[in-house]
CSV table of C-alpha atoms in Angstrom, one decimal:
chain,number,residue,atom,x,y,z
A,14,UNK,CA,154.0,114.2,51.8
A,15,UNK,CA,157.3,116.1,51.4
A,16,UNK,CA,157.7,119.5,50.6
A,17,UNK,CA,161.3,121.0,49.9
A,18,UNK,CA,162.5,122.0,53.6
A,19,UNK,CA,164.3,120.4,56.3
A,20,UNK,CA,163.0,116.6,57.6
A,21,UNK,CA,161.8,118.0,61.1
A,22,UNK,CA,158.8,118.9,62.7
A,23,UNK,CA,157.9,122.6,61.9
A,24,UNK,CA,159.1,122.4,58.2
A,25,UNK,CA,157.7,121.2,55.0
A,26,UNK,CA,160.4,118.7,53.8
A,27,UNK,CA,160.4,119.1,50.5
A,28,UNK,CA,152.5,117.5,53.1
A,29,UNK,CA,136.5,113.6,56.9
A,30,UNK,CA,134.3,115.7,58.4
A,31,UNK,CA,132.2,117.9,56.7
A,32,UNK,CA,132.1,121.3,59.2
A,33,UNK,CA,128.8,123.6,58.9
A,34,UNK,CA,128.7,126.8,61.0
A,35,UNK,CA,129.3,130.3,61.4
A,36,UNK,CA,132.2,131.8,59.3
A,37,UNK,CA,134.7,134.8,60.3
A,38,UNK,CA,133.7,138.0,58.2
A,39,UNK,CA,135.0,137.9,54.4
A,40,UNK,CA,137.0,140.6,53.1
A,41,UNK,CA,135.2,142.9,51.3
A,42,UNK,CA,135.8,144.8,48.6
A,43,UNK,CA,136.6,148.7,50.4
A,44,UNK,CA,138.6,146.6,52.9
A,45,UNK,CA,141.2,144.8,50.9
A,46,UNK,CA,144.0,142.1,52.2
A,47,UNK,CA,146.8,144.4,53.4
A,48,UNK,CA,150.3,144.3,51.7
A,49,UNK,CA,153.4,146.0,52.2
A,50,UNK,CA,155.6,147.1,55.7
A,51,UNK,CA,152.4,148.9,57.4
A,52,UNK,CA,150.2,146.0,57.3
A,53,UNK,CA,151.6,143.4,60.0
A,54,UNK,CA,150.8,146.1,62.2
A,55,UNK,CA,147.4,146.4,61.5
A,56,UNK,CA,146.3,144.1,64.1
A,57,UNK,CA,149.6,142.3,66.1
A,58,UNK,CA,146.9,140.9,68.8
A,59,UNK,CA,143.7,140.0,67.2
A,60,UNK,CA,140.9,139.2,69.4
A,61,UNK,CA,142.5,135.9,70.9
A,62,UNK,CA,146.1,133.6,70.6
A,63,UNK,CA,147.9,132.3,67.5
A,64,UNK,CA,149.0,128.7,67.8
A,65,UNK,CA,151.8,127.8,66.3
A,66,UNK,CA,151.9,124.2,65.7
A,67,UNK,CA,155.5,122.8,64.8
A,68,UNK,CA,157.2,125.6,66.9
A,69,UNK,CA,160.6,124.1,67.5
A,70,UNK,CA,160.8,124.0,63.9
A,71,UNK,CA,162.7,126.0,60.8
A,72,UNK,CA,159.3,128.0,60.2
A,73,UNK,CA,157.2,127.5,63.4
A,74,UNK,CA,160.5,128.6,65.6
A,75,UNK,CA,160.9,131.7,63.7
A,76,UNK,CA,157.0,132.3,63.5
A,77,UNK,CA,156.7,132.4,67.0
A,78,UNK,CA,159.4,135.2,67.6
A,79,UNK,CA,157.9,137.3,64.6
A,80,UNK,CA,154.6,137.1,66.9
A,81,UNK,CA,156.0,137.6,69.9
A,82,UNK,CA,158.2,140.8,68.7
A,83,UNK,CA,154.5,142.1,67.0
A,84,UNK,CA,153.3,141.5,70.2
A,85,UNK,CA,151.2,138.7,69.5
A,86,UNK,CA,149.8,136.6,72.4
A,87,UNK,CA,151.2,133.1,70.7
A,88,UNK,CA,150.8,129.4,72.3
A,89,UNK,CA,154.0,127.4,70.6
A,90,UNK,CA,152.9,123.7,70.4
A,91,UNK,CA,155.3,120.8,70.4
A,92,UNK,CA,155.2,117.4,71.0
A,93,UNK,CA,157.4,118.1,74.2
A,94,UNK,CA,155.4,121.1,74.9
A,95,UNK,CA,159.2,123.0,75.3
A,96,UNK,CA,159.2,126.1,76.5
A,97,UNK,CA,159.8,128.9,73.7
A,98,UNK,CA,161.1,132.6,74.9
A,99,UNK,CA,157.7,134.8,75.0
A,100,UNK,CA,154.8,132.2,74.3
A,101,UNK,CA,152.8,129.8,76.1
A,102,UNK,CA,153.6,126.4,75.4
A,103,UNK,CA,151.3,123.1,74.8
A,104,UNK,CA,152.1,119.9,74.6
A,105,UNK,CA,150.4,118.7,70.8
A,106,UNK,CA,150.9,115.3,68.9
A,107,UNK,CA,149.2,115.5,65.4
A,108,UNK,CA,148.2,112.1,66.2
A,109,UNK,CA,146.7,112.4,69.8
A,110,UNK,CA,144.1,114.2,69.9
A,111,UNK,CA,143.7,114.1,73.3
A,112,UNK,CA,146.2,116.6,73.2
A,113,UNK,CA,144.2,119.0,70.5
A,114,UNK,CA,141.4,120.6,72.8
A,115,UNK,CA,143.7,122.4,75.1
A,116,UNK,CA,146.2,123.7,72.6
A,117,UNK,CA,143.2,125.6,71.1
A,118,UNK,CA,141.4,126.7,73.8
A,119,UNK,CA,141.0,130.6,73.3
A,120,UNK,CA,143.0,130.4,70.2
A,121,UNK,CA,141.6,132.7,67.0
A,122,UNK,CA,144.6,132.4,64.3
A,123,UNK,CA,146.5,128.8,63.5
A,124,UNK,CA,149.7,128.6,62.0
A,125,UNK,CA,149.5,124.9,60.2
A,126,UNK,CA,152.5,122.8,60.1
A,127,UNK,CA,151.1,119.0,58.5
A,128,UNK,CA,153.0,116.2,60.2
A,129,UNK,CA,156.2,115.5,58.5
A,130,UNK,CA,156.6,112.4,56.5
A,131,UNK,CA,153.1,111.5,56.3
A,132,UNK,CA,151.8,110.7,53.0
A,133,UNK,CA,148.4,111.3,53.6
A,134,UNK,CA,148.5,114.1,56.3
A,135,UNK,CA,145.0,115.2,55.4
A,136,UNK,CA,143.4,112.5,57.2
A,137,UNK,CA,144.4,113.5,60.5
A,138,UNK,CA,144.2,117.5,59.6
A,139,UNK,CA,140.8,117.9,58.7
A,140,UNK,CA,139.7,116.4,62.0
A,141,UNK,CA,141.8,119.1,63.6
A,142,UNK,CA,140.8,121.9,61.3
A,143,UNK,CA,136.6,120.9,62.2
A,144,UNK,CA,138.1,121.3,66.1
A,145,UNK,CA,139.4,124.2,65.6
A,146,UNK,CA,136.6,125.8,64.0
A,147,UNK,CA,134.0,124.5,66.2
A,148,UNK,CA,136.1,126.4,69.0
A,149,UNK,CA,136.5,129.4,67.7
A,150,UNK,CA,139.6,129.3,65.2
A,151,UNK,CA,138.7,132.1,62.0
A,152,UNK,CA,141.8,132.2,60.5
A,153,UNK,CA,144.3,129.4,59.4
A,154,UNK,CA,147.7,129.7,57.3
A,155,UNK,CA,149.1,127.0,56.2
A,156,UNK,CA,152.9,125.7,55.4
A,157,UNK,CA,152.6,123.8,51.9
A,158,UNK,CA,155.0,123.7,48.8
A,159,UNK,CA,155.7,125.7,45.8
A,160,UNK,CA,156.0,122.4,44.2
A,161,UNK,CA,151.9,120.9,45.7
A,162,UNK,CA,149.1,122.8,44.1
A,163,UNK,CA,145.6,123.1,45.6
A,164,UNK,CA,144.4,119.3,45.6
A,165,UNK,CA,147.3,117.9,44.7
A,166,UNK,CA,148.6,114.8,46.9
A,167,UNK,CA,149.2,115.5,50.6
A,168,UNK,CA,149.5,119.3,51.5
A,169,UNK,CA,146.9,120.1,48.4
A,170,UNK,CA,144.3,118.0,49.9
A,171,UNK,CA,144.5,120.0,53.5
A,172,UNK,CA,145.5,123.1,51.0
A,173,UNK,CA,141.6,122.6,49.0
A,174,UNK,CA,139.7,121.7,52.5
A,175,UNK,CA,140.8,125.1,53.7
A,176,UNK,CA,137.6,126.8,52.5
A,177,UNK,CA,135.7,124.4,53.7
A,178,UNK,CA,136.5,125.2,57.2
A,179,UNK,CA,137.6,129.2,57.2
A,180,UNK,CA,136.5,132.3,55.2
A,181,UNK,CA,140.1,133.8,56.6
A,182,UNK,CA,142.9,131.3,55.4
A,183,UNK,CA,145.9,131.4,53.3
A,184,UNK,CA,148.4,128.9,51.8
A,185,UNK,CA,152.1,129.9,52.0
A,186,UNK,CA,153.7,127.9,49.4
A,187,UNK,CA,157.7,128.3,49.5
A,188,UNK,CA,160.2,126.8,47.3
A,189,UNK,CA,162.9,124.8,48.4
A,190,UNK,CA,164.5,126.4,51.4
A,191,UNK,CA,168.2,127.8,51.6
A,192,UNK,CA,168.6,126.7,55.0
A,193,UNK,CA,168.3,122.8,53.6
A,194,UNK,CA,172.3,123.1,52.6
A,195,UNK,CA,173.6,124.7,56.1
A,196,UNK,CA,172.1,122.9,58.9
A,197,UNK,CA,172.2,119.1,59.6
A,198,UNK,CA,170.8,116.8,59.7
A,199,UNK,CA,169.7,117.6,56.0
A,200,UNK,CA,171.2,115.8,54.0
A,201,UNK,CA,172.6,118.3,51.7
A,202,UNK,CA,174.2,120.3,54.4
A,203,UNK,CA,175.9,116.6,55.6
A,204,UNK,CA,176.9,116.2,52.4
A,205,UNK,CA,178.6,119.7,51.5
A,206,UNK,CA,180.2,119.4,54.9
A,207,UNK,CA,181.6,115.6,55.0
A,208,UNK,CA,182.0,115.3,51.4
A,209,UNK,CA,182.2,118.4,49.6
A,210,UNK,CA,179.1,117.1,47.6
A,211,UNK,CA,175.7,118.2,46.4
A,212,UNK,CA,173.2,115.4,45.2
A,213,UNK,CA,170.4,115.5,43.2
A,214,UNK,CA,168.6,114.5,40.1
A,215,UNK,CA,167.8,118.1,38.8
A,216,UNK,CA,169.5,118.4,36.2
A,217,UNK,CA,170.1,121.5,35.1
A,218,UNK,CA,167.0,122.8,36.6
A,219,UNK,CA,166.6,126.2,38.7
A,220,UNK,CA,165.1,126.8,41.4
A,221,UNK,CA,163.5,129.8,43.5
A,222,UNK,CA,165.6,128.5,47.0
A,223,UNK,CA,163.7,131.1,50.1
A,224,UNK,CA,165.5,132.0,53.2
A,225,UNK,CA,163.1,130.3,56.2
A,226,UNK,CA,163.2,133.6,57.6
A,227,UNK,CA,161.1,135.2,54.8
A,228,UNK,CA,158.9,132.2,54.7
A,229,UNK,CA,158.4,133.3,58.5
A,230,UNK,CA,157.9,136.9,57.4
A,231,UNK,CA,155.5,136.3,55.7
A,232,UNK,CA,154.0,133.6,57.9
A,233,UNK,CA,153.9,136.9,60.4
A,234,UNK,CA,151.9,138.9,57.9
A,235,UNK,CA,149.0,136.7,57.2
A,236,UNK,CA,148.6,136.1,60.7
A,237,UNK,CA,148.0,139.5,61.9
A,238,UNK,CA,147.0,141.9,59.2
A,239,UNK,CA,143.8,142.9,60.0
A,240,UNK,CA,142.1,141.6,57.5
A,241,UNK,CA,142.5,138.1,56.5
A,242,UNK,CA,143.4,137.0,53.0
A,243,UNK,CA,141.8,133.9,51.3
A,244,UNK,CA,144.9,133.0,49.1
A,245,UNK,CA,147.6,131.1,48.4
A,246,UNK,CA,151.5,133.0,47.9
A,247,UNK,CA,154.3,130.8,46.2
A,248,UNK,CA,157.2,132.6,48.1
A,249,UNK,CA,160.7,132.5,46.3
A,250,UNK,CA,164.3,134.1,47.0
A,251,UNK,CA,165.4,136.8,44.3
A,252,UNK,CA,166.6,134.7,42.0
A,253,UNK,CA,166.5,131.3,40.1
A,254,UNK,CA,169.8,129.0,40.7
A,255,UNK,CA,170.8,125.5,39.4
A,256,UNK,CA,172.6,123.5,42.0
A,257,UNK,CA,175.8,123.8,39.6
A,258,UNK,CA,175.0,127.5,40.9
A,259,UNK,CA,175.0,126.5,44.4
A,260,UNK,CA,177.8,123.9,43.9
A,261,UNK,CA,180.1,127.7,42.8
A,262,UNK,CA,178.7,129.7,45.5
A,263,UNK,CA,180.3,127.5,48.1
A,264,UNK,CA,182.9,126.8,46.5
A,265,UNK,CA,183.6,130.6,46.3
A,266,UNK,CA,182.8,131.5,49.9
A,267,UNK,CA,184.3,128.4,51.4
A,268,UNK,CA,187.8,127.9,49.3
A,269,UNK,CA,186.9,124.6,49.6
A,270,UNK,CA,185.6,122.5,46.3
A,271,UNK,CA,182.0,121.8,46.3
A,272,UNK,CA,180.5,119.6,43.1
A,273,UNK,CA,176.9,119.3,42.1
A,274,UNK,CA,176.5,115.2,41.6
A,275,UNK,CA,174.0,113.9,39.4
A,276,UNK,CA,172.0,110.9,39.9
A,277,UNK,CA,169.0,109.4,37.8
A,278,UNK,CA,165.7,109.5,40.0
A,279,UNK,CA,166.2,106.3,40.2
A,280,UNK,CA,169.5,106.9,42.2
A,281,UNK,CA,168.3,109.1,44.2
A,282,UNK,CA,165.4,107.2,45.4
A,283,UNK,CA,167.6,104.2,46.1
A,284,UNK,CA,169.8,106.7,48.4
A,285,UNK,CA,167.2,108.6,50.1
A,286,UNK,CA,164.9,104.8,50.9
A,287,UNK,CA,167.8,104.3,53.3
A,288,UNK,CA,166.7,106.7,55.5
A,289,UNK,CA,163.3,107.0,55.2
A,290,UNK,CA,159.8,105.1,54.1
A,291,UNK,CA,160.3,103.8,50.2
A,292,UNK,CA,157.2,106.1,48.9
A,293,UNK,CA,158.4,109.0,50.5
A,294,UNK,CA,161.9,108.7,49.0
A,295,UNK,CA,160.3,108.1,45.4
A,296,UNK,CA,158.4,111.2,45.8
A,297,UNK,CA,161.2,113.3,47.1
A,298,UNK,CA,163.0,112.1,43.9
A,299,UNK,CA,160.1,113.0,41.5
A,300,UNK,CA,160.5,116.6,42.7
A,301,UNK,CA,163.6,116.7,41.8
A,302,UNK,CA,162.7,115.5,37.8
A,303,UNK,CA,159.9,118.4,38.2
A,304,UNK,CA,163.0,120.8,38.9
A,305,UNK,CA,164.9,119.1,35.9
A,306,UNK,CA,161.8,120.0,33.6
A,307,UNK,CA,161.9,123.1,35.0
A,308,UNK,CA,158.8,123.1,37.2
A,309,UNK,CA,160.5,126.0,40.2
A,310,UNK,CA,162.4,128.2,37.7
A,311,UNK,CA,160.5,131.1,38.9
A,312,UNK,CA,160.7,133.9,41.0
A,313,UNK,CA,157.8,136.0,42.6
A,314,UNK,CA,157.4,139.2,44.5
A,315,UNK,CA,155.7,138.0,47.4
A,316,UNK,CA,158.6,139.1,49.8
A,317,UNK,CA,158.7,142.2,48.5
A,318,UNK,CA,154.3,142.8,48.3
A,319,UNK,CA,153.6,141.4,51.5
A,320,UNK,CA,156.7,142.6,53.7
A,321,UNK,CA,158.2,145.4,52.0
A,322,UNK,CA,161.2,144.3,52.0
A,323,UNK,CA,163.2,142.4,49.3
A,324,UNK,CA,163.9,138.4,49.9
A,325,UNK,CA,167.4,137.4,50.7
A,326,UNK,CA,170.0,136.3,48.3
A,327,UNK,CA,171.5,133.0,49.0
A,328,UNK,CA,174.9,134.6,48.8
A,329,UNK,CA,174.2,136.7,51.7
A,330,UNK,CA,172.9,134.1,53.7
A,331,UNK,CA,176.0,132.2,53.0
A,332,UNK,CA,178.1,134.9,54.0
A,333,UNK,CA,176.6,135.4,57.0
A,334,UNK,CA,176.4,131.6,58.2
A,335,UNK,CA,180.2,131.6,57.4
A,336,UNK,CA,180.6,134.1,59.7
């Protein structure tokens, strides 16, 4: 299932078991979910090592140093098990799970990156997720979507099973991320670059776009704090923008003319089923109508509660990738 990042490994691009047994303690009332700069912290090391699954990714890459530089002992898993600057590494495939048992062994904290492009991730997650409790996992956080509610398609399913499996688990669920018009291979950043051009069926619609480095931020937080939240956190940039908005922005920054080009969903299905599965394109392309109706015209505070420090504008993420 899509969610609104970049079409790789660690990053949502905007996704059965029934585990009994014992349960990490629950937050309790005099000992609250920590917020603010103090609380990552609270406990960089825990009692055993984060796995970051999807750590060569937009998120999991920038995860992993936020754990390292808290001083978090951190496995990075990818499917090539590369070698990541202060972290273990594993070799893990979502769908071997021959490869699953190792990259948890003596982990305590999971940072959950579904398989990209699945539209049913959940059916090779929860397997995973009854693994890694049964050996000793308390805490997961999961990527999702600002734009996938709690059992909604795809990232909702594994979103909703997380109770099932941990009393210490939270659901990060970004907008649509900034770095999606900078970096290829995303289409929008091909697109600005080669043609000036910005495509979508959103209308007029606005959007919340987060910088992947608050997402990770964030990410950091509800790994370590000390204790563990059982929540979800829609996590925004500072302000709502159409992509006419955007369209200005580089326009203004670059001297070079950028236009926001819109297409019916039906357009943009058609465009996007050339590079990818036909269901996944269609869905990609309702997302888009959702922003038209105004579905991600919001902004929250979570940066701000959670890390103490504001989000990032788009402008000065712009500024600084032009550089």
């Amino acid at each position: 299932m899509p969610t609104p990042s970049t079409p790789d490994p660690s990053a949502p691009h905007r996704a059965d078991p029934s585990a009994t047994g014992p349960y990490a303690t629950e937050p309790s009332a005099t000992e609250p979910f920590a917020t603010g700069p103090s609380a990552t912290a609270a406990d960089p090391s825990g009692t055993g090592t984060v796995l970051v699954t999807g750590a060569s990714g937009t998120t999991g890459s920038r995860v992993v140093a936020g754990l390292v530089a808290a001083g978090a002992p951190v496995r990075a898993a990818t499917r090539r098990g590369t070698t990541v600057a202060g972290a273990e590494s594993a070799a893990f495939d979502w769908y071997d799970p021959d490869t699953h048992p190792a990259a948890l062994d003596g982990v305590d904290r999971i940072y959950l990156v579904a398989p990209t492009g699945d539209p049913e991730p959940a059916a090779v997650v929860r397997p995973f997720l009854h693994r890694a409790r049964a050996s000793g996992v308390r805490r997961a956080v999961l990527l999702s979507s600002s734009a996938i509610a709690s059992g909604g398609p795809a990232l909702g399913r594994i979103h909703l099973a997380l109770p099932e499996f941990f009393e210490e688990w939270a659901a990060l669920r970004p907008s649509w991320f900034m770095q999606n018009f900078l970096h290829p291979p995303h289409p929008h950043a091909v697109s600005i670059r080669e043609e000036g051009v910005i495509r979508t069926a959103t209308g007029d619609g606005r959007v919340g776009f987060v910088d992947a480095d608050d997402i990770a931020a964030v990410a950091v937080h509800t790994l370590c704090t000390e204790v563990g939240p059982a929540d979800e956190f829609v996590i925004t940039g500072p302000e709502a923008l159409s992509h006419d908005d955007l369209a200005a922005l580089f326009t203004e920054s670059t001297g070079s003319r950028v236009t926001h080009r819109r297409l019916s969903e039906a357009q943009l299905a058609e465009r996007l089923a050339a590079t990818m599965p036909r269901e996944y394109a269609e869905v990609l392309a309702r997302l888009d109508q959702a922003i038209a109706a105004g579905a991600e015209d919001r902004v929250t505070d979570t940066v701000q509660r959670l890390t103490g420090r504001p989000p990032r504008s788009f402008r000065s993420l712009l500024a600084q990738h032009l550089r």
